[in-house]
Coordinates of C-alpha atoms in Angstrom, one line a residue:
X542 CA 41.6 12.7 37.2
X543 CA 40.0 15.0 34.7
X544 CA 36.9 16.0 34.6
X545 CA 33.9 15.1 31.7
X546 CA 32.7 18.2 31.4
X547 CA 35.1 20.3 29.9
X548 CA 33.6 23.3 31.5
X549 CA 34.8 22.0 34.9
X550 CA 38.5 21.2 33.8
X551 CA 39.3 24.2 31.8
X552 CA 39.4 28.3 32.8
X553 CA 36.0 29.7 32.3
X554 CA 37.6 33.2 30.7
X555 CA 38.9 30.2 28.0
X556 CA 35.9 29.1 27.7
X557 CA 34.7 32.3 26.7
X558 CA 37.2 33.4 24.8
X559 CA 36.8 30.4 22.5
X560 CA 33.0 29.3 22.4
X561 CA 33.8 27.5 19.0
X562 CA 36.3 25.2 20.3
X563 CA 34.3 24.1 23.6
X564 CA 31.3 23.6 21.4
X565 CA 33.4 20.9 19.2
X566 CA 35.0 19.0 22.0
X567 CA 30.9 19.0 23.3
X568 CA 29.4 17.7 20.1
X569 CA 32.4 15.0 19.9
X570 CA 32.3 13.7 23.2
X571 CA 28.6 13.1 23.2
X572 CA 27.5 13.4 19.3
X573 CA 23.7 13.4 17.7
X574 CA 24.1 9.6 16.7
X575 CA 27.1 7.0 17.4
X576 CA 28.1 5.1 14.7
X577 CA 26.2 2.2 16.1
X578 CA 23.1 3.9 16.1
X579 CA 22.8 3.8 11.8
X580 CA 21.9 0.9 10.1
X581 CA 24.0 -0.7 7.8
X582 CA 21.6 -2.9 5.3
X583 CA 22.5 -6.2 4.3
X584 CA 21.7 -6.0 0.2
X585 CA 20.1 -9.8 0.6
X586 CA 18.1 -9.1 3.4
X587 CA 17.0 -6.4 1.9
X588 CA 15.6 -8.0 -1.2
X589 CA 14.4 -10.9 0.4
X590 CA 12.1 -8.6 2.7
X591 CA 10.8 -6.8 -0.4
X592 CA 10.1 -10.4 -2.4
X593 CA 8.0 -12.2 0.6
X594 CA 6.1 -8.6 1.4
X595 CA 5.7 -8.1 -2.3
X596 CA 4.2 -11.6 -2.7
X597 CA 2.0 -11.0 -0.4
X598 CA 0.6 -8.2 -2.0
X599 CA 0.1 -9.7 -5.1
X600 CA -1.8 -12.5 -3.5
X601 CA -4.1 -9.6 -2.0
X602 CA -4.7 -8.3 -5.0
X603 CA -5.0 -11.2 -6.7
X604 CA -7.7 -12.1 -4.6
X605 CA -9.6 -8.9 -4.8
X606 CA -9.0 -8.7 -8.6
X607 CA -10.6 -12.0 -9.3
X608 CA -13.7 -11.2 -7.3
X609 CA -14.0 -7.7 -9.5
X610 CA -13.3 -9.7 -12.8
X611 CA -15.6 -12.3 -12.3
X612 CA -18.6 -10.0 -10.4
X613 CA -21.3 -10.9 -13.8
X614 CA -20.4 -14.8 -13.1
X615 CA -20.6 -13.9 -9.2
X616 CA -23.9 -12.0 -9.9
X617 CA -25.7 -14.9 -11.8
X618 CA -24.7 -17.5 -9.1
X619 CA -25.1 -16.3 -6.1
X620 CA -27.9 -13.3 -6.7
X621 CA -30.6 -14.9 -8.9
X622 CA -32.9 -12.2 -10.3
X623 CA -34.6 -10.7 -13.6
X624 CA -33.2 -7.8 -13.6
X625 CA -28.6 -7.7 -14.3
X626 CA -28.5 -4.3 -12.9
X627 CA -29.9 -5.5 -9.4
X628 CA -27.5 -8.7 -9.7
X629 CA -24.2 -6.5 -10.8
X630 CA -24.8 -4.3 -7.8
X631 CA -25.6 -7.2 -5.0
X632 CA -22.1 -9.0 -6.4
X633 CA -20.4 -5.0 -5.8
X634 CA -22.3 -4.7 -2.5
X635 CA -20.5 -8.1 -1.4
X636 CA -17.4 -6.7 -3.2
X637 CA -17.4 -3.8 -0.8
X638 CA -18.8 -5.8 2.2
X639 CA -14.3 -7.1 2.8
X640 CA -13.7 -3.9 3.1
X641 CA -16.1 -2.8 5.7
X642 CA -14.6 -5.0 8.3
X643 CA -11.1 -4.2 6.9
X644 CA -10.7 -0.7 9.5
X645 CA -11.5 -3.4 11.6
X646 CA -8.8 -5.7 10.6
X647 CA -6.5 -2.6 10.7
X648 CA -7.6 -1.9 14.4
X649 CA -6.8 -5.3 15.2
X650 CA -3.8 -6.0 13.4
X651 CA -1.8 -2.8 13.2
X652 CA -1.4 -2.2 17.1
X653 CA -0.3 -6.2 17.8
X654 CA 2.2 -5.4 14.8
X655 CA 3.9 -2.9 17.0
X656 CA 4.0 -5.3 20.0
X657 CA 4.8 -8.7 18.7
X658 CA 6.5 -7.9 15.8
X659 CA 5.7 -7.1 11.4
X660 CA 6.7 -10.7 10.7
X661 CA 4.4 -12.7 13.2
X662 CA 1.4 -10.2 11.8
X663 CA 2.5 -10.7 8.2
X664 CA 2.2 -14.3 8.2
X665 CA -1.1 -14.5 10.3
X666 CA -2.4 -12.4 7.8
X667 CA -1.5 -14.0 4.4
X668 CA -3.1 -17.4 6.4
X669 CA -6.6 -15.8 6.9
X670 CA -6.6 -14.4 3.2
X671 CA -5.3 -17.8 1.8
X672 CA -8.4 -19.4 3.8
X673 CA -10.8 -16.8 2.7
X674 CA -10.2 -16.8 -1.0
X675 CA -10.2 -21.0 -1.2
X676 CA -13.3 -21.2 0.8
X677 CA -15.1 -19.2 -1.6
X678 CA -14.5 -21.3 -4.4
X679 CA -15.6 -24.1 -2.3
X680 CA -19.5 -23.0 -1.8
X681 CA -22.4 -24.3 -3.3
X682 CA -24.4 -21.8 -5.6
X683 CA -27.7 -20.4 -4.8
X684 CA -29.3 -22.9 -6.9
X685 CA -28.0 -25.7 -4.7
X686 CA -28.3 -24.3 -1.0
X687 CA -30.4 -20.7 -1.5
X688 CA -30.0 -18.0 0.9
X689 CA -26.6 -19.8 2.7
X690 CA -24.7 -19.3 -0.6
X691 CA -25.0 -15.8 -0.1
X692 CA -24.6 -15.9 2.9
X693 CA -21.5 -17.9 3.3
X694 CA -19.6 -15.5 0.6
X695 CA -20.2 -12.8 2.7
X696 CA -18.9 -14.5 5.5
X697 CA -15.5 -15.5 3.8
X698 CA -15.5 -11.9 1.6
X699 CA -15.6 -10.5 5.3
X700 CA -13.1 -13.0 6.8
X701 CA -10.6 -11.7 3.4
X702 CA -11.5 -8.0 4.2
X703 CA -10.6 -8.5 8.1
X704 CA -7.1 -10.4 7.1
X705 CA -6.2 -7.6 4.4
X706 CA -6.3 -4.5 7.0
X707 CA -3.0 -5.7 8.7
X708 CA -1.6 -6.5 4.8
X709 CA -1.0 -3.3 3.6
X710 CA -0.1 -1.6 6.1
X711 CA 2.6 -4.3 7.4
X712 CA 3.7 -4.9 4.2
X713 CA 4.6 -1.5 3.4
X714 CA 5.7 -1.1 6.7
X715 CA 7.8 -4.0 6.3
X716 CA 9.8 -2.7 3.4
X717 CA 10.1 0.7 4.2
X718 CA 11.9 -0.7 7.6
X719 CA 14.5 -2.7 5.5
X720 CA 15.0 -0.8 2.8
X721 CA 18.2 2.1 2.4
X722 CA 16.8 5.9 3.3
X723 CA 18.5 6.8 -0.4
X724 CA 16.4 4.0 -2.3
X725 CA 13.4 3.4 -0.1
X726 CA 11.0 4.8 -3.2
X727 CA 12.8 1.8 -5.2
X728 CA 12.0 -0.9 -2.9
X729 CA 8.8 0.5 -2.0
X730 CA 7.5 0.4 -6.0
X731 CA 8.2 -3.5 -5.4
X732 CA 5.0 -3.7 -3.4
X733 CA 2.5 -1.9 -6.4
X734 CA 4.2 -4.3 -8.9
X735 CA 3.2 -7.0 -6.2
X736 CA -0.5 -5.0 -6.5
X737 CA -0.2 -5.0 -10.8
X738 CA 1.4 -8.5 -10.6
X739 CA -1.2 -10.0 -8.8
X740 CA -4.4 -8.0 -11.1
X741 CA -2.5 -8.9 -14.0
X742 CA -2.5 -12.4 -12.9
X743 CA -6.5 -12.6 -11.8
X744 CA -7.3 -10.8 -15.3
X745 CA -4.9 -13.2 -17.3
X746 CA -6.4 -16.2 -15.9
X747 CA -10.1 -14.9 -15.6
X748 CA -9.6 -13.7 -19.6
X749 CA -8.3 -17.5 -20.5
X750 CA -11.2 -19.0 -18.6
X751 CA -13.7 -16.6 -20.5
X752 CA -12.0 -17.7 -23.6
X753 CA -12.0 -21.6 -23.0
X754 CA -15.4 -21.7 -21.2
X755 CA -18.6 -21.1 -22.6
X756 CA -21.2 -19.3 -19.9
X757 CA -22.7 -22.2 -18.6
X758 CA -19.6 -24.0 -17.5
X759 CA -18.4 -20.7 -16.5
X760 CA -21.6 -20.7 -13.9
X761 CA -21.1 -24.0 -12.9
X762 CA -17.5 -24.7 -12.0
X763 CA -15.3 -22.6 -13.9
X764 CA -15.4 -19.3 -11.8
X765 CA -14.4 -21.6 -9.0
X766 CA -10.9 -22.1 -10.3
X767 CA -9.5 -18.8 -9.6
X768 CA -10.5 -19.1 -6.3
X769 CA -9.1 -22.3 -5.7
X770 CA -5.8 -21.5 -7.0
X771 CA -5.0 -18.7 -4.3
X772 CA -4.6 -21.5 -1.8
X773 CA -1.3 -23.0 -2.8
X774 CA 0.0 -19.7 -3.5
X775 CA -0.7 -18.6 -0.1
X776 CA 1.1 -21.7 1.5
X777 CA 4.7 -20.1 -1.1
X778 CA 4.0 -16.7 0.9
X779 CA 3.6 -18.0 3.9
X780 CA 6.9 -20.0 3.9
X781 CA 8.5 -16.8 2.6
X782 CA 7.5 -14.8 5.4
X783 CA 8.5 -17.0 7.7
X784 CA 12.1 -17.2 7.1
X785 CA 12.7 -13.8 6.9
X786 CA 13.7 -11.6 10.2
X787 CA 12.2 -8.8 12.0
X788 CA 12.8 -5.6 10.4
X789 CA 15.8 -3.5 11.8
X790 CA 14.0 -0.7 13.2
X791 CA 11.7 -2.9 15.2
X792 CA 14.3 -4.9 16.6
X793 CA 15.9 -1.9 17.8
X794 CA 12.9 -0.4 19.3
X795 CA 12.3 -4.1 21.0
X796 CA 15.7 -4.2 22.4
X797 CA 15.2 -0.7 23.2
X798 CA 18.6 0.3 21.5
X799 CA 17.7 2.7 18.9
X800 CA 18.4 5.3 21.5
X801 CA 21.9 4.6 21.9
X802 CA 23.3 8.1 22.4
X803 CA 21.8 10.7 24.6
X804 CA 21.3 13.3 22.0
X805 CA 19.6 11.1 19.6
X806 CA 16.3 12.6 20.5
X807 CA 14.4 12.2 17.5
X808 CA 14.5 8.1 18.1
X809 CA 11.6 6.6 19.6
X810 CA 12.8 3.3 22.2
X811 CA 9.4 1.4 23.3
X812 CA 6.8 -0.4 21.2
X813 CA 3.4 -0.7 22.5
X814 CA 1.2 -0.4 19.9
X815 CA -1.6 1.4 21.5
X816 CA -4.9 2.1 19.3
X817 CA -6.2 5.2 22.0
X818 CA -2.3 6.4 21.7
X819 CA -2.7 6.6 17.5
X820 CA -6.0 8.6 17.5
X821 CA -5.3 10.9 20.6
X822 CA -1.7 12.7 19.3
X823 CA -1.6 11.2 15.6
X824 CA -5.4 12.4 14.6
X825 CA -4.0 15.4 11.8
X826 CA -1.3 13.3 10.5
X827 CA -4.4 10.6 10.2
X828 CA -6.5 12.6 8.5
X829 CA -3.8 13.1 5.8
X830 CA -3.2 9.6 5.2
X831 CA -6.9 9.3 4.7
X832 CA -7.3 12.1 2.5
X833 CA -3.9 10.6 0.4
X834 CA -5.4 7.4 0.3
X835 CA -8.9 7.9 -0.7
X836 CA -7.5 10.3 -3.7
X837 CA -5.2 6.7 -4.6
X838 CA -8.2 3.9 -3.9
X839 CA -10.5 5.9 -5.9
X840 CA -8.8 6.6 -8.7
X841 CA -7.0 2.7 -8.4
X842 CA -10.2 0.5 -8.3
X843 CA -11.9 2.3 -10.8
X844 CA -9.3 1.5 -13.2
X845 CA -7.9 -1.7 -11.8
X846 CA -11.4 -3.5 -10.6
X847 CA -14.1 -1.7 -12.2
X848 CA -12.8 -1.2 -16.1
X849 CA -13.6 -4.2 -16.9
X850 CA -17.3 -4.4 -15.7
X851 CA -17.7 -0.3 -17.4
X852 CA -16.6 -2.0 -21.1
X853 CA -19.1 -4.9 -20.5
X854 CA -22.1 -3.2 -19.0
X855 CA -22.0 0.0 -20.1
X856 CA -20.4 0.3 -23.4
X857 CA -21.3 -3.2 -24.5
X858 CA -18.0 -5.1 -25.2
X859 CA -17.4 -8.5 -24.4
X860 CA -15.6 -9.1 -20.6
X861 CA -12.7 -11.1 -22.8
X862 CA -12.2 -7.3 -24.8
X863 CA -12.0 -5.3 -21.7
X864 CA -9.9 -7.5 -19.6
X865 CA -7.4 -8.1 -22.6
X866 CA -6.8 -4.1 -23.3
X867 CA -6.5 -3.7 -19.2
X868 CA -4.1 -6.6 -19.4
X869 CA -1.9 -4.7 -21.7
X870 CA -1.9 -1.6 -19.4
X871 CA -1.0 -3.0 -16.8
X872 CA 2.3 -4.9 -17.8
X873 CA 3.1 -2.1 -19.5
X874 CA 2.9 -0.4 -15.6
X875 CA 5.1 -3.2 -13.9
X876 CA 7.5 -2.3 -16.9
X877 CA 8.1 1.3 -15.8
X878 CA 6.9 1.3 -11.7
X879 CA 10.4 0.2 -10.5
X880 CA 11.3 3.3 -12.2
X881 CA 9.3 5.8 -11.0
X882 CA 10.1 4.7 -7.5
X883 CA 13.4 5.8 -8.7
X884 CA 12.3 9.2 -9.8
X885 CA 10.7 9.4 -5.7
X886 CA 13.7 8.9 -4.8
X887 CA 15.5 11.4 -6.8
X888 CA 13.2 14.3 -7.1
X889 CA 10.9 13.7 -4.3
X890 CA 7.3 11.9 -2.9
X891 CA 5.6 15.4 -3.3
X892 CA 6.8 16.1 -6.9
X893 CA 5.5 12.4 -8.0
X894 CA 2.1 12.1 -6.6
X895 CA 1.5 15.8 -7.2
X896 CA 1.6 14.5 -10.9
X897 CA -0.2 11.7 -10.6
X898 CA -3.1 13.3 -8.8
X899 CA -3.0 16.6 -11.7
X900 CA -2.8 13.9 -14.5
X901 CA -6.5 12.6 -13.0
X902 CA -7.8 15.9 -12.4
X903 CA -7.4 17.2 -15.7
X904 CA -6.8 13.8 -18.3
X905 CA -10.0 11.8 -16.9
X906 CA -12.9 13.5 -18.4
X907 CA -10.7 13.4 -21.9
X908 CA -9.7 9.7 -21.4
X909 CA -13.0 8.3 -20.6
X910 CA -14.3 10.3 -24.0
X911 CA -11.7 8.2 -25.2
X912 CA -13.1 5.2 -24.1
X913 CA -16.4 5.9 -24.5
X914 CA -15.6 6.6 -28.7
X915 CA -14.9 2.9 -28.9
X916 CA -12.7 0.8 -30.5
X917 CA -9.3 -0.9 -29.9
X918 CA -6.8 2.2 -30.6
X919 CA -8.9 4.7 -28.4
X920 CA -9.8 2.5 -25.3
X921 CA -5.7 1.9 -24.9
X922 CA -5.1 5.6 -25.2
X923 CA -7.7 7.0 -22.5
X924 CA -7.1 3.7 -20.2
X925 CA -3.0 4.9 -20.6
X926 CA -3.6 8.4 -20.0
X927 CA -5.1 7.0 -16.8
X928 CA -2.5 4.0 -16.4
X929 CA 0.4 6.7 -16.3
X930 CA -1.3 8.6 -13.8
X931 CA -1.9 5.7 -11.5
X932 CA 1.9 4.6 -11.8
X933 CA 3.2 8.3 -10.7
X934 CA 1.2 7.4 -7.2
X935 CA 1.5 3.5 -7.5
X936 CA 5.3 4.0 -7.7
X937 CA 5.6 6.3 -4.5
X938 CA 2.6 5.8 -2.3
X939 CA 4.2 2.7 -0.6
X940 CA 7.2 4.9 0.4
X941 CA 5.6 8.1 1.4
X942 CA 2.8 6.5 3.4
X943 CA 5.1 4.6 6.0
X944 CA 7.2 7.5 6.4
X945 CA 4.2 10.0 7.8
X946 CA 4.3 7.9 11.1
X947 CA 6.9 7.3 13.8
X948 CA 8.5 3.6 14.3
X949 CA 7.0 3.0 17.7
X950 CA 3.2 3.1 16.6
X951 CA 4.0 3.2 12.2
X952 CA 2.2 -0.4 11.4
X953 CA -0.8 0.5 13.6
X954 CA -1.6 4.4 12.6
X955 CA -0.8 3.3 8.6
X956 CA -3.4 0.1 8.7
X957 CA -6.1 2.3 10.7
X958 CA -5.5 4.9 8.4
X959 CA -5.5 3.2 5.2
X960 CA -8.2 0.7 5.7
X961 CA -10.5 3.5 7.4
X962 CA -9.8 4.8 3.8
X963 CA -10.2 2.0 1.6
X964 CA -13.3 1.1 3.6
X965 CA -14.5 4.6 2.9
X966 CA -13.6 5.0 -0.6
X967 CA -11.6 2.4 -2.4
X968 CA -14.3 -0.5 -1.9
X969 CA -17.2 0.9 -2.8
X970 CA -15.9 2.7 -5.9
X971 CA -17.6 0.0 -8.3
X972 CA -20.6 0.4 -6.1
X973 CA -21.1 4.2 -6.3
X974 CA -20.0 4.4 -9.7
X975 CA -22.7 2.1 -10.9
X976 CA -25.0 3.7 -8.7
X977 CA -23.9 7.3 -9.9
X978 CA -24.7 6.5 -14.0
X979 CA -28.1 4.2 -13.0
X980 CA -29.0 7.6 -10.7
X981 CA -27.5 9.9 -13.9
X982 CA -27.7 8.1 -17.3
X983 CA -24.0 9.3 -17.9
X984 CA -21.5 6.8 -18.2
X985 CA -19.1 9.9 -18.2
X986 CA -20.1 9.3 -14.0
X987 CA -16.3 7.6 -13.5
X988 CA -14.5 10.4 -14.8
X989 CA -16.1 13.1 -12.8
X990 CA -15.7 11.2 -9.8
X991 CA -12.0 10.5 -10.3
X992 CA -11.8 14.2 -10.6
X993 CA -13.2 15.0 -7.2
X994 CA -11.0 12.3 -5.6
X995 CA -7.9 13.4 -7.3
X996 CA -9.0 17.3 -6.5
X997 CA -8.9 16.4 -2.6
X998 CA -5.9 14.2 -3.7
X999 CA -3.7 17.7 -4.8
X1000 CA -4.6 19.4 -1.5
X1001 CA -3.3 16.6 0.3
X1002 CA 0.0 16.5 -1.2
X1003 CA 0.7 20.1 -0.5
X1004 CA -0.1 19.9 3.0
X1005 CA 2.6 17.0 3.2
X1006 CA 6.0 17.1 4.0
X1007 CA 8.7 15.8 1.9
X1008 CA 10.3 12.4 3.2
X1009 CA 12.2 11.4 0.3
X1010 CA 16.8 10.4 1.2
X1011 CA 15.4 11.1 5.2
X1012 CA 15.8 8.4 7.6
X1013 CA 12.0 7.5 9.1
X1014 CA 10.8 8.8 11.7
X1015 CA 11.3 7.3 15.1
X1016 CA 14.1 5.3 13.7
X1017 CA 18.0 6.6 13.0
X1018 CA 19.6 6.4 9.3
X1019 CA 19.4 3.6 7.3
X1020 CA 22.3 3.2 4.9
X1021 CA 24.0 0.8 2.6
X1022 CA 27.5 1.1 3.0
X1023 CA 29.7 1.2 6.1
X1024 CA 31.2 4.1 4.9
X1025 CA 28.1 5.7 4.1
X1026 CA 27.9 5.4 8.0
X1027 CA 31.1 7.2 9.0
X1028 CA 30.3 10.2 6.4
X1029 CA 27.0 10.4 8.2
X1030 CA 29.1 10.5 12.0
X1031 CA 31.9 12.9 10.3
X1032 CA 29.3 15.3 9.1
X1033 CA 27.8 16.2 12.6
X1034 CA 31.4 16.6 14.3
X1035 CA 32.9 18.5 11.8
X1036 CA 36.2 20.3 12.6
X1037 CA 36.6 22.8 15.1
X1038 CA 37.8 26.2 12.7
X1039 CA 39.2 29.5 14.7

């Protein structure tokens, strides 16, 4: 019977005379990965996993952007006062209230994502935001019920912030999972087009409403309509979500199959999702994500939420002026963000965001004296100097993010770390902006702020490493073709050459 080990069946002077050729019959009887360790990706799947996550998204956003776009109607309804400055910032304050439960959320969430499952928390998720949002439009003002008008918003703002810490992070998750190592920037971009989609669909609608309504009927019913629509179209993600299936990765982890060869190391086999287990040995790569997204939120929200209100407020246009020239921005974004997720792929994460976060360090303070000059031609210039900036991270954040954190505990370190984030930085940009030119008298306040986020932003990148055509980590390669596969096995048992 021979022996295994082909130490034991041959000569050990052969053995030494020919290291090479012992090493090759080693690496081939017990290889890195086994063919059946690599995914193979299903093109369908695939797609329909980046359509229900991107939905989702863009209900999110939706959501959030028809809250910033509306904050002056919000203000007079809910916050009765003398003085619009003190109303503006108690509708921000409630604005950034969602996101101070949302670390929360992502406490919550993430972890039970790892256990049970990205689908399950996916679809509990889009039915809490669905909730929130149409409750909303559902109260009675101030003028009907006083302080519980207040009140209640803040109760359903909170119950939307605590749903959308497990979105992002399972969403992005979700599609990083599914998607081809070689194209997972491309996918990925699907989810910021879900962000732009679902803006450009709370300013379109907000704009029309503004444009049909005059402010009274705005007051009294018409701001409820936006709110009311995010109902049904949280019942279409829902049933989207549901009939897709758990992504590959996790259902190898759950069937404790990704490590199906004994030198497959690098592959992680349990999911337990534990919160003490993130913070404890993930803290530094934490902190990045933190630092990456607070650079992002920052930079995103000022442009995407609070533009709007800056144009109105502080330069003086109408809301209809501001939102239309935004509008226009941002298609022009979904137009080229499939392509930049592209370029990630092709060139790199680090190259693409390292762009993105230069172009805000050094084209805000220009762009918002720009803006500030006035009129039609120069407000679309400086808001696109800042709109191609956003795209170069909007395009490749979704991809790098997931990739910083290994399969067994991704959706729970990404949600605490983004949402710790986004509760930090991204919500209350409106808030400390405002704050910043009422404390300053400079409505050049946005600019320099964008500049120390994006500053932070630049040291972040470098200190990242590049993920771009690797397979996750924690999981083996992902790949499209069958053949794709075998290359991948041929290349690590190459042959034997004396």
């Amino acid at each position: 019977m021979a022996a295994s080990d082909p130490h034991q069946a041959a000569d050990p002077e052969a053995v030494k005379r020919h290291p090479a050729l012992f090493r090759a019959i080693r690496k081939r009887q017990n290889p890195k990965l086994r063919r059946t360790d690599i995914t193979v990706t299903d093109d369908q799947a695939v797609k329909r996993a980046v359509k229900a996550a991107s939905l989702g998204n863009a209900m999110e956003w939706f959501d959030f952007g028809i809250y910033s776009y509306l904050a002056v109607t919000i203000g007079h309804v809910f916050f009765p006062s003398g003085n619009d400055t003190t109303q503006l910032l108690s509708s921000f304050a409630t604005f950034a209230v969602a996101f101070l439960v949302r670390p929360l959320g992502g406490m919550f969430f993430g972890p039970m994502g790892d256990k049970v499952g990205r689908k399950k928390v996916l679809a509990l998720t889009m039915i809490l935001m669905a909730v929130g949002t149409f409750a909303i439009g559902l109260i009675p003002s101030h003028g009907t019920i006083g302080v519980w008008a207040p009140v209640l918003l803040i109760f359903f703002r909170m119950l939307q912030g605590f749903s959308t810490g497990g979105e992002y992070g399972g969403a992005s998750t979700f599609i990083a999972e599914y998607a081809p190592d070689k194209r997972r920037g491309f996918f990925g971009s699907f989810l910021e087009f879900g962000t732009l989609a679902g803006y450009v669909g709370a300013a379109g609608l907000v704009t029309a409403l503004y444009a049909l309504l005059d402010t009274g009927q705005m007051e009294s019913w018409g701001w409820r309509i936006p709110f009311l629509v995010a109902g049904p179209l949280g019942l279409v993600g829902l049933y989207l979500r549901l009939r897709l299936d758990e992504t590959p990765a996790f259902q190898k982890l759950e069937g404790g199959t990704a490590h199906a060869s004994e030198a497959a190391d690098g592959v992680e086999s349990t999911a337990k999702g534990d919160l003490a287990k993130i913070f404890r040995e993930y803290w530094p790569t934490l902190i990045l994500c933190i630092c990456l997204v607070g650079a992002y939120n920052i930079t995103d929200y000022m442009l995407l939420s609070y533009m709007p209100t800056y144009l109105s407020d502080e330069l003086g246009y109408s809301e209809t002026h501001g939102l239309l020239i935004l509008l226009a921005v941002m298609v022009f974004l979904m137009l080229i963000i499939s392509q930049v997720g592209k370029l990630s792929d092709r060139f790199g994460r680090k190259p693409l965001l390292m762009a993105g976060m230069l172009g805000f360090l050094f084209l805000s303070l220009p762009a918002f004296l720009l803006i500030r000059q006035g009129g039609i031609p120069a407000i679309t210039i400086g808001m696109l100097m800042l709109g191609l900036s956003l795209v170069c991270m909007l395009g490749t954040m979704s991809a790098a993010l997931p990739a910083l954190f290994p399969t067994n505990v991704r959706y729970g370190s990404l949600s605490v770390g983004y949402n710790l984030s986004a509760s930090i930085f991204g919500g209350t940009t409106p808030l400390v902006i405002t704050a910043l030119i009422s404390w300053s008298g400079s409505n050049l306040m946005p600019a320099y702020y964008a500049m120390a986020a994006a500053l932070v932003g630049v040291i972040a990148v470098a200190c990242m490493k590049e993920t771009a055509n690797q397979p996750l980590a924690g999981s083996p390669p992902s790949v499209e073709t069958d053949e794709e596969a075998a290359e991948i096995c041929a290349a690590q048992t190459p042959e034997p050459k004396f």
